[in-house]
Amino acid sequence: MVKFRKSLDSLAGKLIISISILMTVGSALFGYIFIRYERAAILKDLSYYAGFSANLVKGGLFYSMLTAQKQVVEQTINVLSTAEDVRDIKITDAEGKIIYASDKSHIGARIDIKEALSVAGSPLPVKGHGGQNELRLVTPILNERPCYTAPCHVHTEDKELLGILETSFSAAKVEAASRNSVMATLFFGALFVASLSVFLCIILYKFVSKPVALMEEGMKRISKGDFDHPIELDTKDEMGLLAKTFNEMSGDVKRYREYMEDWTK
């Protein structure tokens, strides 16, 4: 009966462990790069959505602000702030004083207008109420032709900036998608490594462990003087060639032994 070495002591076991480690490291590196890329892509899509939504908010407020209908502006902000993912809407004047806000407690407060304009147009990750992650987008409200030619004549033509629109969006979807991506990558990565390891075990058993065990068994028989059991390994690879050479050597030793026994009679 052919006996096999313990898996950790065998050549096949060492190969399986080495290749599994390499596959695990490679899969982890690939997963890390893939997760970062996918998170960046999701964040880019959300940034586009935030910019698009901010323009919709600005467009929805345009006419009521143009005609200085304060009550309509407030109602429009209240309606727009109930949209999914919209967390906060603020409108300031040119000096940074908040004149409209979805959260009424912010009205009258001031923000640094220069600092706000320095990040205008680029969604900025911030911590919102309750420590939740949000994307904040600052959109300048410029003094366009319809503004300084409006019947109310509130703004003159030489005034370039009228204020800013600051809109905050929830980043929950990005975080959820990122978590799902991490879990899916870990699951399929582990499944890939496990499946490949099982397949590798089968291959190494057939082409390495079994032939080596047969060779070892044959050597033990010869050491005990048994030359009548050749190694049955009919393959054309290196193991088959080694088994063929070993059988030829065993036959030569057997003939030499028989010759010596006849000579000494």
mmCIF file of C-alpha atoms in Angstrom:
data_model
loop_
_atom_site.group_PDB
_atom_site.id
_atom_site.type_symbol
_atom_site.label_atom_id
_atom_site.label_comp_id
_atom_site.label_asym_id
_atom_site.label_seq_id
_atom_site.Cartn_x
_atom_site.Cartn_y
_atom_site.Cartn_z
ATOM 1 C CA MET A 1 0.000 0.000 0.000
ATOM 2 C CA VAL A 2 1.338 3.382 -0.985
ATOM 3 C CA LYS A 3 1.708 5.786 1.945
ATOM 4 C CA PHE A 4 1.787 9.553 1.574
ATOM 5 C CA ARG A 5 3.763 12.006 3.635
ATOM 6 C CA LYS A 6 2.038 14.494 5.871
ATOM 7 C CA SER A 7 0.773 17.401 3.810
ATOM 8 C CA LEU A 8 3.048 19.998 5.411
ATOM 9 C CA ASP A 9 6.138 17.816 4.961
ATOM 10 C CA SER A 10 5.459 16.856 1.357
ATOM 11 C CA LEU A 11 6.645 18.685 -1.742
ATOM 12 C CA ALA A 12 3.049 19.088 -2.904
ATOM 13 C CA GLY A 13 2.037 20.553 0.462
ATOM 14 C CA LYS A 14 4.841 23.103 0.346
ATOM 15 C CA LEU A 15 3.929 24.033 -3.225
ATOM 16 C CA ILE A 16 0.259 24.425 -2.309
ATOM 17 C CA ILE A 17 1.061 26.623 0.694
ATOM 18 C CA SER A 18 3.502 28.777 -1.292
ATOM 19 C CA ILE A 19 1.151 29.248 -4.240
ATOM 20 C CA SER A 20 -1.834 29.876 -1.938
ATOM 21 C CA ILE A 21 0.099 32.612 -0.143
ATOM 22 C CA LEU A 22 1.050 34.193 -3.468
ATOM 23 C CA MET A 23 -2.551 34.004 -4.698
ATOM 24 C CA THR A 24 -3.861 35.461 -1.429
ATOM 25 C CA VAL A 25 -1.416 38.373 -1.532
ATOM 26 C CA GLY A 26 -2.125 38.945 -5.233
ATOM 27 C CA SER A 27 -5.893 38.798 -4.707
ATOM 28 C CA ALA A 28 -5.671 41.182 -1.735
ATOM 29 C CA LEU A 29 -3.622 43.667 -3.765
ATOM 30 C CA PHE A 30 -6.014 43.424 -6.710
ATOM 31 C CA GLY A 31 -9.011 43.785 -4.384
ATOM 32 C CA TYR A 32 -7.500 46.868 -2.734
ATOM 33 C CA ILE A 33 -6.865 48.538 -6.102
ATOM 34 C CA PHE A 34 -10.309 47.533 -7.386
ATOM 35 C CA ILE A 35 -12.100 48.833 -4.273
ATOM 36 C CA ARG A 36 -10.265 52.175 -4.442
ATOM 37 C CA TYR A 37 -11.069 52.501 -8.135
ATOM 38 C CA GLU A 38 -14.735 51.625 -7.654
ATOM 39 C CA ARG A 39 -15.065 53.986 -4.680
ATOM 40 C CA ALA A 40 -13.535 56.790 -6.762
ATOM 41 C CA ALA A 41 -15.965 56.003 -9.600
ATOM 42 C CA ILE A 42 -18.952 56.024 -7.218
ATOM 43 C CA LEU A 43 -17.762 59.286 -5.659
ATOM 44 C CA LYS A 44 -17.382 60.779 -9.133
ATOM 45 C CA ASP A 45 -20.932 59.764 -10.040
ATOM 46 C CA LEU A 46 -22.255 61.181 -6.775
ATOM 47 C CA SER A 47 -20.313 64.407 -7.369
ATOM 48 C CA TYR A 48 -21.920 64.693 -10.791
ATOM 49 C CA TYR A 49 -25.317 64.041 -9.219
ATOM 50 C CA ALA A 50 -24.609 66.661 -6.536
ATOM 51 C CA GLY A 51 -23.647 69.233 -9.172
ATOM 52 C CA PHE A 52 -26.689 68.407 -11.257
ATOM 53 C CA SER A 53 -28.978 68.618 -8.233
ATOM 54 C CA ALA A 54 -27.421 71.915 -7.130
ATOM 55 C CA ASN A 55 -28.119 73.363 -10.576
ATOM 56 C CA LEU A 56 -31.711 72.148 -10.313
ATOM 57 C CA VAL A 57 -32.020 73.858 -6.934
ATOM 58 C CA LYS A 58 -30.540 77.029 -8.383
ATOM 59 C CA GLY A 59 -32.876 76.836 -11.387
ATOM 60 C CA GLY A 60 -35.889 76.246 -9.148
ATOM 61 C CA LEU A 61 -35.060 79.348 -7.108
ATOM 62 C CA PHE A 62 -34.085 81.559 -10.032
ATOM 63 C CA TYR A 63 -37.424 83.133 -10.887
ATOM 64 C CA SER A 64 -38.585 83.669 -7.317
ATOM 65 C CA MET A 65 -35.244 85.273 -6.407
ATOM 66 C CA LEU A 66 -35.329 87.328 -9.587
ATOM 67 C CA THR A 67 -38.695 88.771 -8.621
ATOM 68 C CA ALA A 68 -37.691 89.114 -4.930
ATOM 69 C CA GLN A 69 -40.526 86.875 -3.728
ATOM 70 C CA LYS A 70 -39.089 85.935 -0.344
ATOM 71 C CA GLN A 71 -41.982 83.704 0.696
ATOM 72 C CA VAL A 72 -41.812 81.742 -2.560
ATOM 73 C CA VAL A 73 -38.040 81.303 -2.133
ATOM 74 C CA GLU A 74 -38.540 79.929 1.378
ATOM 75 C CA GLN A 75 -41.279 77.548 0.223
ATOM 76 C CA THR A 76 -39.160 76.352 -2.695
ATOM 77 C CA ILE A 77 -36.195 75.657 -0.387
ATOM 78 C CA ASN A 78 -38.457 73.745 2.010
ATOM 79 C CA VAL A 79 -39.765 71.568 -0.841
ATOM 80 C CA LEU A 80 -36.336 70.967 -2.403
ATOM 81 C CA SER A 81 -34.777 70.062 0.960
ATOM 82 C CA THR A 82 -37.177 67.109 1.305
ATOM 83 C CA ALA A 83 -35.646 65.415 -1.747
ATOM 84 C CA GLU A 84 -33.757 62.169 -1.202
ATOM 85 C CA ASP A 85 -30.107 62.673 -0.190
ATOM 86 C CA VAL A 86 -30.497 66.472 0.188
ATOM 87 C CA ARG A 87 -29.478 67.354 3.734
ATOM 88 C CA ASP A 88 -29.234 71.122 3.786
ATOM 89 C CA ILE A 89 -29.704 74.183 1.558
ATOM 90 C CA LYS A 90 -28.346 77.633 2.356
ATOM 91 C CA ILE A 91 -28.272 80.893 0.406
ATOM 92 C CA THR A 92 -26.053 83.786 1.480
ATOM 93 C CA ASP A 93 -25.657 87.340 0.305
ATOM 94 C CA ALA A 94 -22.402 88.700 -1.122
ATOM 95 C CA GLU A 95 -21.032 89.309 2.412
ATOM 96 C CA GLY A 96 -21.601 85.719 3.551
ATOM 97 C CA LYS A 97 -24.720 86.292 5.645
ATOM 98 C CA ILE A 98 -27.202 83.425 5.405
ATOM 99 C CA ILE A 99 -30.525 84.836 4.248
ATOM 100 C CA TYR A 100 -32.335 81.622 3.325
ATOM 101 C CA ALA A 101 -31.884 78.123 4.758
ATOM 102 C CA SER A 102 -33.760 74.851 5.024
ATOM 103 C CA ASP A 103 -32.749 74.862 8.712
ATOM 104 C CA LYS A 104 -34.147 78.154 9.992
ATOM 105 C CA SER A 105 -31.671 78.262 12.886
ATOM 106 C CA HIS A 106 -28.897 79.031 10.375
ATOM 107 C CA ILE A 107 -30.549 82.211 9.102
ATOM 108 C CA GLY A 108 -28.568 85.284 10.126
ATOM 109 C CA ALA A 109 -25.318 83.392 10.685
ATOM 110 C CA ARG A 110 -22.270 84.221 8.598
ATOM 111 C CA ILE A 111 -19.797 82.106 6.689
ATOM 112 C CA ASP A 112 -16.370 82.929 5.270
ATOM 113 C CA ILE A 113 -17.289 83.863 1.705
ATOM 114 C CA LYS A 114 -13.680 83.680 0.452
ATOM 115 C CA GLU A 115 -13.155 80.230 1.914
ATOM 116 C CA ALA A 116 -16.452 79.041 0.463
ATOM 117 C CA LEU A 117 -15.600 80.369 -2.995
ATOM 118 C CA SER A 118 -12.194 78.670 -2.869
ATOM 119 C CA VAL A 119 -13.911 75.248 -3.025
ATOM 120 C CA ALA A 120 -16.761 76.291 -5.319
ATOM 121 C CA GLY A 121 -17.711 73.712 -7.931
ATOM 122 C CA SER A 122 -15.956 70.796 -6.192
ATOM 123 C CA PRO A 123 -17.945 68.563 -3.799
ATOM 124 C CA LEU A 124 -16.260 68.654 -0.394
ATOM 125 C CA PRO A 125 -16.585 65.711 2.056
ATOM 126 C CA VAL A 126 -17.672 67.043 5.464
ATOM 127 C CA LYS A 127 -19.203 65.832 8.717
ATOM 128 C CA GLY A 128 -22.854 66.742 8.954
ATOM 129 C CA HIS A 129 -25.397 66.567 11.748
ATOM 130 C CA GLY A 130 -24.968 63.520 13.959
ATOM 131 C CA GLY A 131 -21.499 62.852 12.559
ATOM 132 C CA GLN A 132 -22.853 61.612 9.235
ATOM 133 C CA ASN A 133 -20.665 61.984 6.165
ATOM 134 C CA GLU A 134 -21.914 64.477 3.614
ATOM 135 C CA LEU A 135 -20.863 66.113 0.362
ATOM 136 C CA ARG A 136 -21.088 69.891 0.391
ATOM 137 C CA LEU A 137 -21.245 71.788 -2.885
ATOM 138 C CA VAL A 138 -20.828 75.557 -3.141
ATOM 139 C CA THR A 139 -22.308 77.273 -6.210
ATOM 140 C CA PRO A 140 -21.681 80.992 -6.743
ATOM 141 C CA ILE A 141 -24.761 83.095 -7.556
ATOM 142 C CA LEU A 142 -23.493 85.532 -10.170
ATOM 143 C CA ASN A 143 -25.081 88.803 -11.227
ATOM 144 C CA GLU A 144 -26.344 87.726 -14.621
ATOM 145 C CA ARG A 145 -28.112 89.994 -17.082
ATOM 146 C CA PRO A 146 -31.654 89.007 -15.995
ATOM 147 C CA CYS A 147 -30.686 90.012 -12.446
ATOM 148 C CA TYR A 148 -29.507 93.561 -13.017
ATOM 149 C CA THR A 149 -32.172 94.240 -15.662
ATOM 150 C CA ALA A 150 -35.056 92.960 -13.519
ATOM 151 C CA PRO A 151 -37.853 95.446 -12.673
ATOM 152 C CA CYS A 152 -36.926 95.365 -8.983
ATOM 153 C CA HIS A 153 -33.446 96.815 -9.722
ATOM 154 C CA VAL A 154 -32.067 95.371 -6.490
ATOM 155 C CA HIS A 155 -28.597 94.816 -7.988
ATOM 156 C CA THR A 156 -26.577 97.077 -10.214
ATOM 157 C CA GLU A 157 -24.684 95.846 -13.250
ATOM 158 C CA ASP A 158 -21.233 96.407 -11.722
ATOM 159 C CA LYS A 159 -21.861 93.946 -8.865
ATOM 160 C CA GLU A 160 -20.352 90.603 -9.900
ATOM 161 C CA LEU A 161 -21.266 88.255 -7.014
ATOM 162 C CA LEU A 162 -24.717 88.225 -5.441
ATOM 163 C CA GLY A 163 -24.123 85.384 -2.997
ATOM 164 C CA ILE A 164 -23.592 81.642 -2.852
ATOM 165 C CA LEU A 165 -25.811 78.573 -2.828
ATOM 166 C CA GLU A 166 -24.529 75.883 -0.477
ATOM 167 C CA THR A 167 -26.120 72.440 -0.819
ATOM 168 C CA SER A 168 -25.267 69.391 1.299
ATOM 169 C CA PHE A 169 -25.939 65.834 0.151
ATOM 170 C CA SER A 170 -25.806 62.580 2.091
ATOM 171 C CA ALA A 171 -22.830 60.316 1.363
ATOM 172 C CA ALA A 172 -24.678 57.259 2.702
ATOM 173 C CA LYS A 173 -25.035 55.727 -0.763
ATOM 174 C CA VAL A 174 -21.292 55.994 -1.399
ATOM 175 C CA GLU A 175 -20.526 54.368 1.946
ATOM 176 C CA ALA A 176 -23.098 51.595 1.433
ATOM 177 C CA ALA A 177 -21.844 50.891 -2.087
ATOM 178 C CA SER A 178 -18.259 50.886 -0.824
ATOM 179 C CA ARG A 179 -19.093 48.437 1.973
ATOM 180 C CA ASN A 180 -20.942 46.155 -0.442
ATOM 181 C CA SER A 181 -17.980 46.339 -2.819
ATOM 182 C CA VAL A 182 -15.551 45.390 -0.038
ATOM 183 C CA MET A 183 -17.710 42.462 1.103
ATOM 184 C CA ALA A 184 -18.234 41.205 -2.458
ATOM 185 C CA THR A 185 -14.521 41.511 -3.262
ATOM 186 C CA LEU A 186 -13.532 39.667 -0.069
ATOM 187 C CA PHE A 187 -16.118 36.930 -0.665
ATOM 188 C CA PHE A 188 -15.290 36.290 -4.306
ATOM 189 C CA GLY A 189 -11.560 36.661 -3.628
ATOM 190 C CA ALA A 190 -11.721 34.035 -0.872
ATOM 191 C CA LEU A 191 -13.886 31.801 -3.075
ATOM 192 C CA PHE A 192 -11.389 32.154 -5.935
ATOM 193 C CA VAL A 193 -8.392 31.306 -3.730
ATOM 194 C CA ALA A 194 -10.209 28.351 -2.128
ATOM 195 C CA SER A 195 -11.394 26.957 -5.479
ATOM 196 C CA LEU A 196 -7.986 27.346 -7.067
ATOM 197 C CA SER A 197 -6.331 25.743 -4.028
ATOM 198 C CA VAL A 198 -8.637 22.706 -4.262
ATOM 199 C CA PHE A 199 -7.971 22.413 -7.987
ATOM 200 C CA LEU A 200 -4.241 22.787 -7.319
ATOM 201 C CA CYS A 201 -4.375 20.063 -4.652
ATOM 202 C CA ILE A 202 -5.946 17.666 -7.155
ATOM 203 C CA ILE A 203 -3.368 18.487 -9.834
ATOM 204 C CA LEU A 204 -0.397 18.218 -7.470
ATOM 205 C CA TYR A 205 -1.723 14.954 -6.008
ATOM 206 C CA LYS A 206 -2.014 13.407 -9.468
ATOM 207 C CA PHE A 207 1.231 14.702 -10.934
ATOM 208 C CA VAL A 208 3.501 15.138 -7.878
ATOM 209 C CA SER A 209 2.362 13.436 -4.663
ATOM 210 C CA LYS A 210 1.288 10.111 -6.157
ATOM 211 C CA PRO A 211 4.354 9.613 -8.398
ATOM 212 C CA VAL A 212 6.714 10.617 -5.577
ATOM 213 C CA ALA A 213 4.949 8.214 -3.191
ATOM 214 C CA LEU A 214 5.279 5.404 -5.768
ATOM 215 C CA MET A 215 8.970 6.183 -6.196
ATOM 216 C CA GLU A 216 9.487 6.175 -2.435
ATOM 217 C CA GLU A 217 7.663 2.855 -2.074
ATOM 218 C CA GLY A 218 9.765 1.351 -4.875
ATOM 219 C CA MET A 219 13.021 2.468 -3.227
ATOM 220 C CA LYS A 220 11.958 0.909 0.069
ATOM 221 C CA ARG A 221 11.238 -2.415 -1.662
ATOM 222 C CA ILE A 222 14.612 -2.443 -3.360
ATOM 223 C CA SER A 223 16.320 -1.678 -0.056
ATOM 224 C CA LYS A 224 14.645 -4.833 1.285
ATOM 225 C CA GLY A 225 15.771 -6.896 -1.687
ATOM 226 C CA ASP A 226 12.452 -6.943 -3.545
ATOM 227 C CA PHE A 227 13.181 -6.422 -7.266
ATOM 228 C CA ASP A 228 9.971 -7.947 -8.637
ATOM 229 C CA HIS A 229 7.653 -4.962 -8.286
ATOM 230 C CA PRO A 230 8.437 -2.273 -10.892
ATOM 231 C CA ILE A 231 7.004 1.206 -10.462
ATOM 232 C CA GLU A 232 3.854 1.431 -12.568
ATOM 233 C CA LEU A 233 3.880 5.028 -13.735
ATOM 234 C CA ASP A 234 2.969 5.291 -17.402
ATOM 235 C CA THR A 235 3.428 9.002 -18.083
ATOM 236 C CA LYS A 236 5.589 10.885 -20.555
ATOM 237 C CA ASP A 237 6.674 13.639 -18.210
ATOM 238 C CA GLU A 238 9.763 13.859 -15.992
ATOM 239 C CA MET A 239 8.182 11.607 -13.346
ATOM 240 C CA GLY A 240 7.468 8.930 -15.920
ATOM 241 C CA LEU A 241 11.040 9.151 -17.226
ATOM 242 C CA LEU A 242 12.388 8.917 -13.685
ATOM 243 C CA ALA A 243 10.209 5.855 -12.971
ATOM 244 C CA LYS A 244 11.366 4.203 -16.214
ATOM 245 C CA THR A 245 15.024 4.863 -15.344
ATOM 246 C CA PHE A 246 14.434 3.571 -11.833
ATOM 247 C CA ASN A 247 12.858 0.343 -13.165
ATOM 248 C CA GLU A 248 15.797 -0.162 -15.516
ATOM 249 C CA MET A 249 18.222 0.350 -12.636
ATOM 250 C CA SER A 250 16.210 -2.086 -10.515
ATOM 251 C CA GLY A 251 16.377 -4.686 -13.328
ATOM 252 C CA ASP A 252 20.148 -4.192 -13.681
ATOM 253 C CA VAL A 253 20.630 -4.647 -9.947
ATOM 254 C CA LYS A 254 18.468 -7.779 -10.006
ATOM 255 C CA ARG A 255 20.458 -9.300 -12.892
ATOM 256 C CA TYR A 256 23.755 -8.420 -11.230
ATOM 257 C CA ARG A 257 22.569 -10.004 -8.001
ATOM 258 C CA GLU A 258 21.491 -13.188 -9.790
ATOM 259 C CA TYR A 259 24.838 -13.285 -11.623
ATOM 260 C CA MET A 260 26.719 -12.980 -8.339
ATOM 261 C CA GLU A 261 24.602 -15.704 -6.724
ATOM 262 C CA ASP A 262 25.274 -18.071 -9.664
ATOM 263 C CA TRP A 263 28.969 -17.239 -9.637
ATOM 264 C CA THR A 264 29.320 -18.023 -5.935
ATOM 265 C CA LYS A 265 27.647 -21.427 -6.240
#
